[in-house]
Coordinates of C-alpha atoms in Angstrom, one line a residue:
M1 CA 154.2 187.7 -25.0
R2 CA 157.8 186.8 -26.7
K3 CA 159.4 188.2 -30.1
T4 CA 159.7 185.6 -32.3
C5 CA 160.3 185.7 -36.0
A6 CA 159.1 183.5 -39.2
W7 CA 159.9 181.6 -42.3
R8 CA 158.0 180.9 -45.0
G9 CA 158.2 179.4 -48.4
A10 CA 157.8 177.9 -51.9
T11 CA 159.2 176.1 -54.6
S12 CA 157.2 174.6 -57.5
L13 CA 158.8 172.1 -60.1
K14 CA 157.1 170.9 -63.0
I15 CA 157.9 168.3 -65.4
I16 CA 156.1 168.2 -68.9
T17 CA 155.6 167.5 -72.6
S18 CA 153.7 170.7 -73.0
P19 CA 153.9 174.4 -72.0
N20 CA 153.1 175.0 -68.3
V21 CA 153.7 178.0 -66.1
G22 CA 153.1 177.3 -61.9
L23 CA 151.8 179.9 -59.2
V24 CA 152.2 180.6 -55.7
N25 CA 151.3 181.6 -53.3
V26 CA 152.8 182.6 -49.8
E27 CA 151.6 183.9 -46.3
N28 CA 154.2 185.3 -43.9
M29 CA 153.8 182.8 -40.0
K30 CA 154.3 183.4 -36.9
L31 CA 158.4 182.4 -36.1
C32 CA 157.5 179.3 -38.8
P33 CA 159.3 179.1 -41.6
S34 CA 158.1 176.7 -43.9
L35 CA 158.9 175.7 -47.9
L36 CA 156.4 174.0 -49.9
M37 CA 158.5 172.0 -53.1
L38 CA 156.4 171.3 -56.2
L39 CA 156.7 168.9 -58.6
C40 CA 154.7 168.4 -61.3
L41 CA 154.8 165.7 -63.9
L42 CA 152.8 166.2 -66.9
R43 CA 152.1 164.5 -71.1
H44 CA 150.2 164.1 -73.6
G45 CA 147.6 161.3 -74.5
L46 CA 145.3 160.9 -71.0
M47 CA 143.0 159.0 -70.6
G48 CA 140.2 158.7 -68.3
E49 CA 140.6 156.8 -65.5
V50 CA 143.6 155.3 -63.3
S51 CA 145.9 152.7 -64.7
P52 CA 144.3 149.3 -63.7
E53 CA 148.9 148.7 -63.1
N54 CA 148.6 152.1 -60.0
A55 CA 145.3 151.4 -58.6
T56 CA 146.7 147.9 -57.8
L57 CA 149.9 149.4 -56.8
L58 CA 146.9 153.3 -55.0
S59 CA 144.6 149.7 -53.2
S60 CA 147.9 147.8 -51.5
L61 CA 149.3 152.0 -49.8
P62 CA 147.9 154.5 -47.2
L63 CA 146.4 156.8 -48.8
N64 CA 145.2 158.9 -45.2
G65 CA 149.1 159.5 -44.0
T66 CA 148.0 157.4 -40.3
S67 CA 150.5 154.3 -41.1
T68 CA 153.6 153.5 -43.7
P69 CA 154.2 149.9 -45.2
Y70 CA 158.0 151.0 -46.4
Q71 CA 159.4 151.4 -42.3
V72 CA 162.6 152.6 -43.1
A73 CA 165.2 149.4 -42.6
Q74 CA 169.1 152.0 -41.2
D75 CA 169.8 152.5 -37.7
C76 CA 169.0 156.3 -37.6
N77 CA 171.8 156.8 -35.6
L78 CA 174.3 158.7 -37.5
S79 CA 177.2 159.2 -35.7
L80 CA 177.7 163.6 -35.5
E81 CA 180.1 163.1 -38.9
T82 CA 177.7 161.8 -41.8
R83 CA 175.2 165.0 -40.4
Q84 CA 178.1 166.7 -40.8
A85 CA 178.7 166.0 -44.8
L86 CA 175.3 166.2 -45.1
G87 CA 175.3 169.2 -43.7
G88 CA 177.4 170.1 -45.9
A89 CA 176.5 169.0 -48.8
I90 CA 172.8 170.8 -48.5
A91 CA 175.3 173.6 -47.8
Q92 CA 177.5 173.7 -50.7
L93 CA 173.3 172.9 -53.5
G94 CA 172.4 176.5 -51.0
L95 CA 175.7 178.6 -51.8
K96 CA 175.5 177.9 -55.2
L97 CA 171.8 178.6 -56.2
L98 CA 172.5 181.7 -54.1
A99 CA 175.8 182.9 -55.6
N100 CA 173.8 182.8 -59.4
L101 CA 170.8 184.2 -58.0
Q102 CA 172.4 188.0 -57.1
P103 CA 169.9 190.6 -55.5
G104 CA 169.1 193.5 -58.0
P105 CA 166.6 196.5 -58.4
E106 CA 163.0 194.1 -58.4
Q107 CA 164.2 192.3 -55.6
P108 CA 167.3 193.1 -53.5
N109 CA 166.5 189.9 -51.0
V110 CA 167.0 187.1 -51.8
V111 CA 165.3 183.6 -49.8
L112 CA 165.9 179.9 -50.2
S113 CA 165.9 176.6 -48.0
P114 CA 169.1 174.8 -49.4
L115 CA 167.0 171.5 -47.3
S116 CA 163.9 171.9 -48.9
I117 CA 165.8 172.1 -52.4
S118 CA 167.7 169.7 -51.7
L119 CA 164.9 167.0 -50.7
A120 CA 163.3 167.4 -53.5
L121 CA 166.3 167.3 -56.1
S122 CA 166.6 164.1 -54.8
Q123 CA 163.4 162.9 -54.8
L124 CA 163.7 163.8 -58.5
A125 CA 167.1 162.5 -59.1
L126 CA 165.2 158.7 -57.8
G127 CA 163.4 158.6 -61.0
A128 CA 166.3 159.7 -62.6
R129 CA 168.3 157.8 -65.1
N130 CA 171.9 158.2 -66.7
E131 CA 173.1 160.6 -66.7
T132 CA 170.6 163.3 -65.7
K133 CA 171.7 160.7 -62.3
E134 CA 174.7 161.5 -62.3
R135 CA 174.4 165.6 -62.8
L136 CA 171.5 165.4 -59.7
L137 CA 173.2 163.5 -58.0
G138 CA 176.5 165.6 -59.5
A139 CA 174.7 168.9 -58.2
L140 CA 173.8 167.8 -55.0
H141 CA 177.9 167.0 -53.7
A142 CA 175.9 162.9 -52.6
E143 CA 179.3 161.1 -52.9
L144 CA 179.8 162.9 -49.7
L145 CA 179.0 160.1 -48.2
S146 CA 178.7 155.9 -49.7
D147 CA 174.9 156.0 -48.9
Y148 CA 173.1 159.1 -48.8
Y149 CA 169.3 158.8 -49.8
E150 CA 169.6 156.8 -46.7
V151 CA 171.2 159.0 -44.2
L152 CA 168.7 162.1 -45.9
S153 CA 166.2 160.0 -44.6
C154 CA 167.3 160.3 -40.8
L155 CA 168.6 163.6 -41.1
Q156 CA 164.3 163.9 -42.0
D157 CA 163.4 161.8 -38.8
Q158 CA 166.1 164.1 -36.5
L159 CA 165.0 167.3 -37.3
I160 CA 161.7 166.5 -36.4
V161 CA 162.9 166.1 -33.3
K162 CA 163.4 169.9 -32.7
A163 CA 160.1 170.9 -34.2
I164 CA 161.2 170.7 -37.5
K165 CA 158.1 169.5 -39.6
V166 CA 159.1 167.3 -43.7
A167 CA 155.1 166.2 -44.9
S168 CA 155.6 164.9 -48.2
R169 CA 153.0 163.2 -50.6
I170 CA 152.9 161.7 -54.2
Y171 CA 149.6 163.4 -56.4
L172 CA 148.5 160.8 -58.8
K173 CA 146.1 161.6 -62.2
P174 CA 143.9 159.4 -63.3
G175 CA 145.2 157.1 -65.9
F176 CA 149.1 158.0 -64.4
D177 CA 150.9 155.2 -65.1
L178 CA 154.3 155.5 -62.4
K179 CA 157.1 153.2 -61.8
K180 CA 156.3 150.7 -58.3
D181 CA 159.7 151.0 -57.6
F182 CA 160.0 154.8 -57.7
L183 CA 157.2 155.1 -56.0
E184 CA 157.5 153.0 -53.1
K185 CA 160.8 154.3 -52.4
S186 CA 159.5 158.0 -51.8
L187 CA 156.7 156.9 -49.6
Q188 CA 160.8 154.5 -48.0
L189 CA 162.9 157.3 -48.2
F190 CA 160.5 160.7 -48.0
R191 CA 157.1 160.1 -46.4
S192 CA 155.9 160.8 -50.0
E193 CA 151.6 159.5 -49.4
P194 CA 149.9 158.5 -52.8
T195 CA 146.7 160.3 -53.0
P196 CA 144.1 160.3 -55.6
L197 CA 144.2 164.2 -57.3
T198 CA 140.9 165.5 -57.2
S199 CA 140.9 169.1 -57.1
V200 CA 143.2 172.2 -56.5
D201 CA 141.8 172.6 -54.2
E202 CA 142.0 169.2 -52.1
V203 CA 146.0 169.6 -52.6
N204 CA 144.9 173.7 -51.1
Q205 CA 143.7 171.5 -48.1
W206 CA 146.7 169.7 -47.4
V207 CA 148.8 172.3 -47.5
E208 CA 147.7 174.7 -45.7
E209 CA 147.4 171.7 -43.0
A210 CA 150.6 170.7 -44.2
T211 CA 152.4 174.6 -43.2
D212 CA 150.4 175.1 -39.8
D213 CA 147.8 177.2 -41.5
H214 CA 151.1 179.6 -43.5
I215 CA 151.0 178.9 -46.4
K216 CA 147.7 179.7 -48.6
N217 CA 145.9 179.3 -51.7
F218 CA 149.6 177.6 -53.0
L219 CA 148.5 177.0 -56.2
S220 CA 145.6 179.1 -58.2
V221 CA 144.8 176.2 -60.8
L222 CA 145.5 172.7 -62.1
P223 CA 148.3 172.5 -65.5
P224 CA 145.9 170.3 -68.0
N225 CA 147.6 168.0 -68.8
V226 CA 149.5 167.4 -64.9
V227 CA 149.7 163.6 -64.5
L228 CA 151.4 163.3 -61.0
M229 CA 153.1 166.0 -58.5
L230 CA 155.3 165.3 -55.1
V231 CA 154.8 168.3 -52.9
N232 CA 157.3 168.2 -49.9
A233 CA 156.9 171.2 -46.8
V234 CA 159.7 171.6 -44.4
H235 CA 158.2 173.8 -41.7
F236 CA 160.2 175.3 -39.0
K237 CA 158.4 176.9 -35.1
G238 CA 160.6 177.8 -32.8
E239 CA 161.9 181.3 -30.4
W240 CA 164.6 183.0 -29.9
K241 CA 166.5 181.5 -26.2
S242 CA 167.0 184.9 -25.5
R243 CA 164.9 187.2 -25.8
F244 CA 164.3 190.5 -26.9
D245 CA 162.5 194.0 -26.0
A246 CA 159.7 195.1 -27.6
R247 CA 159.5 198.3 -26.1
I248 CA 163.0 199.1 -27.1
T249 CA 162.9 198.6 -30.6
T250 CA 163.2 201.9 -32.3
K251 CA 163.6 203.2 -35.5
D252 CA 167.5 203.0 -37.2
L253 CA 169.0 203.6 -40.0
F254 CA 170.1 200.8 -42.4
Y255 CA 173.4 201.6 -44.5
I256 CA 172.2 200.4 -47.7
D257 CA 175.8 201.3 -49.5
R258 CA 178.1 204.0 -48.6
Q259 CA 175.8 206.9 -50.9
T260 CA 172.1 204.9 -49.6
S261 CA 170.3 204.3 -46.2
V262 CA 166.8 203.0 -45.5
K263 CA 164.9 203.4 -42.3
V264 CA 164.3 200.3 -40.6
D265 CA 163.2 198.7 -36.7
M266 CA 165.5 198.3 -35.1
M267 CA 165.9 195.7 -32.3
M268 CA 167.6 195.6 -29.2
G269 CA 169.0 193.5 -26.5
S270 CA 170.6 194.9 -24.0
K271 CA 174.1 193.2 -22.8
Y272 CA 172.6 189.7 -25.0
P273 CA 175.0 187.6 -24.9
L274 CA 176.4 186.2 -28.4
S275 CA 178.7 184.3 -29.7
M276 CA 180.9 186.1 -33.0
F277 CA 184.1 187.0 -34.1
V278 CA 185.9 188.8 -36.9
D279 CA 188.0 187.1 -39.9
G280 CA 189.8 189.9 -41.3
E281 CA 191.2 188.0 -44.0
Q282 CA 188.2 187.5 -46.1
G283 CA 186.8 190.8 -44.4
I284 CA 183.4 189.4 -41.8
Q285 CA 182.4 189.2 -39.5
V286 CA 180.0 186.8 -38.1
A287 CA 177.8 186.6 -35.5
R288 CA 175.2 183.6 -34.0
F289 CA 171.4 184.1 -32.7
P290 CA 170.3 180.7 -31.0
F291 CA 166.9 180.0 -31.0
Q292 CA 165.6 176.7 -28.0
G293 CA 166.6 174.0 -29.0
N294 CA 169.9 174.3 -30.9
V295 CA 168.7 176.0 -34.5
S296 CA 170.5 179.2 -34.4
F297 CA 170.5 182.3 -36.6
L298 CA 173.3 182.7 -39.1
V299 CA 175.0 186.3 -39.2
V300 CA 177.4 186.9 -41.6
M301 CA 178.1 190.6 -42.5
P302 CA 180.8 191.5 -44.5
M303 CA 182.9 194.5 -43.1
P304 CA 182.1 198.5 -46.3
S305 CA 185.2 197.4 -48.6
Q306 CA 183.7 194.3 -49.6
N307 CA 181.2 192.1 -51.7
L308 CA 178.1 190.6 -50.5
A309 CA 178.5 188.4 -53.7
R310 CA 182.3 186.5 -52.8
A311 CA 181.5 186.8 -49.4
A312 CA 178.9 183.8 -50.0
T313 CA 181.1 182.0 -52.2
N314 CA 184.1 181.7 -50.1
L315 CA 181.4 181.0 -46.8
N316 CA 181.8 178.0 -45.5
I317 CA 179.0 176.8 -42.2
S318 CA 180.6 174.2 -40.4
D319 CA 184.3 176.3 -40.4
L320 CA 181.7 179.9 -39.0
Y321 CA 180.2 177.5 -36.4
R322 CA 184.1 175.9 -35.2
R323 CA 185.0 179.3 -35.2
L324 CA 182.3 180.6 -32.8
P325 CA 184.2 181.8 -29.8
S326 CA 182.4 181.4 -26.5
E327 CA 178.7 184.3 -26.7
I328 CA 179.7 187.5 -24.0
P329 CA 177.2 190.4 -23.2
M330 CA 176.9 192.8 -26.3
L331 CA 174.2 195.9 -27.3
V332 CA 173.2 193.6 -30.1
K333 CA 170.8 196.3 -33.2
L334 CA 169.4 193.6 -34.9
P335 CA 166.6 194.5 -37.7
K336 CA 162.5 193.6 -38.0
F337 CA 161.9 192.5 -41.4
K338 CA 159.5 191.1 -43.6
L339 CA 160.5 189.9 -47.2
E340 CA 159.1 187.9 -49.9
Y341 CA 161.0 185.8 -52.8
K342 CA 160.3 185.0 -56.0
Q343 CA 162.7 183.8 -58.9
D344 CA 162.5 180.4 -61.4
L345 CA 164.7 178.9 -61.4
Q346 CA 166.1 177.2 -64.1
Q347 CA 168.9 179.6 -65.3
A348 CA 170.3 179.1 -62.2
L349 CA 169.5 175.5 -62.7
T350 CA 171.5 175.4 -65.5
S351 CA 174.6 177.2 -64.6
M352 CA 175.5 175.0 -62.2
G353 CA 174.8 172.5 -64.9
L354 CA 171.0 170.6 -64.4
G355 CA 170.4 172.8 -67.6
T356 CA 169.5 169.0 -69.7
L357 CA 166.0 168.6 -66.8
F358 CA 165.2 171.3 -69.3
S359 CA 165.8 170.1 -72.9
G360 CA 165.8 166.0 -72.4
P361 CA 166.3 164.9 -69.5
D362 CA 166.0 160.4 -68.9
L363 CA 163.5 160.8 -66.2
S364 CA 162.0 157.1 -66.7
G365 CA 162.5 156.2 -63.5
V366 CA 159.7 157.7 -62.8
A367 CA 157.4 156.5 -65.7
E368 CA 157.6 155.4 -69.1
G369 CA 157.8 158.1 -71.7
P370 CA 159.2 161.3 -71.9
L371 CA 159.2 164.0 -69.7
V372 CA 160.7 167.8 -68.8
V373 CA 161.1 169.9 -66.6
S374 CA 159.1 173.2 -67.8
G375 CA 160.2 175.3 -64.9
V376 CA 161.4 175.7 -61.2
Q377 CA 159.1 177.9 -59.4
H378 CA 160.9 178.8 -55.3
A379 CA 158.6 181.1 -53.7
S380 CA 159.7 182.2 -49.6
S381 CA 160.0 184.4 -46.7
I382 CA 160.7 185.2 -43.6
E383 CA 160.0 187.4 -41.0
L384 CA 161.8 188.5 -37.7
N385 CA 160.0 190.4 -35.3
E386 CA 158.7 189.9 -31.5
E387 CA 155.1 191.2 -30.6
G388 CA 156.8 191.7 -27.3
A389 CA 159.1 190.5 -24.9
V390 CA 159.0 189.0 -20.7
A391 CA 159.8 192.2 -18.8
S392 CA 162.9 193.1 -17.7
A393 CA 165.1 194.6 -15.5
A394 CA 165.9 197.3 -18.5
T395 CA 163.7 198.9 -20.6
S396 CA 165.7 201.1 -22.2
V397 CA 169.7 200.7 -23.5
T398 CA 172.6 202.2 -21.9
L399 CA 175.7 201.6 -23.3
V400 CA 179.2 201.4 -21.3
R401 CA 182.5 201.2 -21.8
T402 CA 183.3 198.2 -22.0
I403 CA 179.7 196.7 -23.6
P404 CA 181.4 196.5 -27.6
I405 CA 177.9 196.1 -29.7
F406 CA 176.9 194.7 -32.9
A407 CA 174.7 196.1 -35.2
V408 CA 173.4 194.4 -38.3
N409 CA 173.0 198.0 -40.0
M410 CA 174.0 197.3 -43.7
P411 CA 174.4 194.0 -46.0
F412 CA 174.4 190.4 -44.5
I413 CA 174.2 186.5 -45.6
F414 CA 171.7 184.9 -43.3
A415 CA 171.1 180.4 -42.8
V416 CA 168.6 179.4 -39.8
V417 CA 170.7 176.5 -39.5
D418 CA 170.9 173.2 -37.0
D419 CA 173.4 173.9 -34.5
V420 CA 174.1 169.5 -34.8
S421 CA 174.1 169.0 -38.6
H422 CA 175.3 173.0 -39.7
T423 CA 172.0 172.3 -42.5
P424 CA 171.2 175.3 -43.6
L425 CA 167.0 175.2 -42.9
F426 CA 166.9 178.8 -44.9
L427 CA 169.6 181.3 -46.2
G428 CA 169.4 184.0 -47.5
V429 CA 171.1 187.7 -48.7
V430 CA 169.6 191.3 -47.2
T431 CA 170.5 193.6 -48.5
N432 CA 167.4 196.6 -47.9
P433 CA 165.2 194.9 -44.8
N434 CA 162.1 197.3 -45.9
P435 CA 162.1 197.5 -49.2
R436 CA 159.5 200.2 -49.4
A437 CA 160.3 202.3 -46.9
T438 CA 161.8 205.3 -49.7
V439 CA 165.7 205.5 -50.0
K440 CA 167.5 208.4 -49.0
L441 CA 170.9 209.7 -49.6
S442 CA 173.0 209.6 -46.8
D443 CA 177.0 210.1 -45.7
D444 CA 179.6 207.7 -45.9
P445 CA 179.0 205.6 -43.0
E446 CA 182.0 204.2 -43.0
T447 CA 183.7 208.0 -42.6
L448 CA 180.7 208.5 -39.8
G449 CA 182.3 206.0 -37.9
I450 CA 179.1 204.0 -37.7
L451 CA 180.5 201.0 -38.7
N452 CA 184.0 200.8 -37.8
S453 CA 184.8 201.2 -33.5
N454 CA 185.4 203.8 -32.0
M455 CA 187.7 202.6 -29.0
P456 CA 188.4 204.0 -25.8
S457 CA 191.7 205.8 -25.3
D458 CA 192.7 203.6 -22.9
M459 CA 191.7 200.3 -24.5
P460 CA 194.0 200.0 -28.0
Q461 CA 191.8 198.7 -31.3
N462 CA 194.9 195.7 -31.9
D463 CA 194.2 194.7 -28.9
H464 CA 190.7 194.0 -28.6
P465 CA 189.7 190.7 -31.1
Y466 CA 186.4 192.6 -32.3
S467 CA 187.4 196.1 -32.5
D468 CA 186.9 195.4 -36.4
N469 CA 182.8 195.8 -34.8
M470 CA 182.1 197.2 -31.9
L471 CA 181.0 201.2 -31.5
H472 CA 181.5 202.4 -27.3
D473 CA 179.4 205.3 -25.7
D474 CA 183.4 207.2 -24.9
S475 CA 181.3 209.6 -22.7
Q476 CA 181.8 208.2 -19.9

C-alpha cells in the first residue's frame, strides 16, 4: 500500500452567438490531477451536412489519434532559461486568476490549473485577430518568448515524459466551415485531433479515456447550436518521494482564522526530509513536498498576521525555488483532504483585460461570421491522501528537542509544480480543508503557541533559521 494525493478538474469555455450554459462534472482520482478545457463555438444558420471544404479537410486528417501528418518541426531540447520563461508566463496567468477568485463562504477553497487554462486560451488565440489576439497573448504573457507557440508545444512533449498526459481533440458539427489554417495549427501545436461531433456520449467517452476514467459525465447535453468544440485534458499521476504512514494519521485542528478551527485528518511524517524556509519580510513560510519524477507540491503558508490574498499576489514560483535550502529531517503535519471547485471565470478574465471576448471579439481566424464567448466554466478538484504506507521503523511520532515541526494547520496557498520549468500544473488557496465539518470557536492559535515556535531555553530563537515555524518538545 502507498500514500497518494490526486487532482483533477475541468474548464469549459464557450463561444456562441446565443446564450448557452455548460455543465461540468468532476470526480476525484488517485494521485492524478486532471483538468479539462472545453471550448464551444456556436452560431446561427447551421446546415444539415458537413460543408465540402471541411469534408475534404476531415478526410485528409487522422480521426483515430494513431498518427498525425503535422509534426512540430523544431528541436525540443529547450534551454533551462527558456523552459522557466514559459513556466513564469503560465504562473503569472494563474496567479492573476487566483487574485481575482477570492475564497468565500460558499467556496472556501480555490483550485485552478494554470497549465490547462494557458493551453486553451493559447489555442483560442490561434484564431483571434487584431486587438483580440493582442489581448489574449498579453494575458498569456507570450511576449516573454520570441517563439511562444513552439516552446509551449515542446513543453507539452517534455511534460508527457514525466507522466503528465496532455490530450486534445477538435469536434466538428456538420455544416461548420472551420478555417484550414486554424485546424492545421491546432493539430500541429496542440495535437488536437479532428472528430465529427455526433453525440454527448461520444464526447464524454473520450473525456473519460483521456483522463483515465477520472472525469466522468463531463457534459449532460450538447448546446443546441454548437458547431465546434476544442477539448483539452491535462492529467498527472505520481506518488510522494518520501512516504507518509497511514497508521499515524490522526485528527488535529486546522485554524481557519484566529477565532475558528475545524478538525481534519492530519497526515504525519516523522523525520520527514523537507526543504523549507521562512521569509520574515513577506511573512510567509514555504515548503516543498516532492513527488517522484521532478514534480512537487509547494506550500506557501502566510503568518497569522499576514493577508492570504496579498501573499498570493506577491508570489514568484521561480524565486521561491531558488531560495529553497537543502532538506532537513522534520516532523511534518499535512492535512488530508478532498476539495472541489466550480467557477465561471468570465468576471476574473474580464478584470484581466479580456472582457472583449464576451462582447465582440475578432475570431475570424477560426471561422467566418461573428463568434462570441459566452462564459468560461471551470471545475477542478484536489485530493491529498494516503491509502497506507510501506511499514516503517516508527509507528508513532515522538517529539525530540532537535527535530523541528512544520505543521500545515492554517490557510495556505499551494502549487503542483514541474521542478524543471517551474510551470504550475495546479494552483490554489485552501482556507478550510474540511468544509463539510462543523466549524468551532477556538482560542487564538498564536496565543496558544500553536503557530509559533517554542524553542528550548538552550537554543536562542533568533539564532535558528527556522525559528518562526518550528515547534519543539521542551519536556525532554
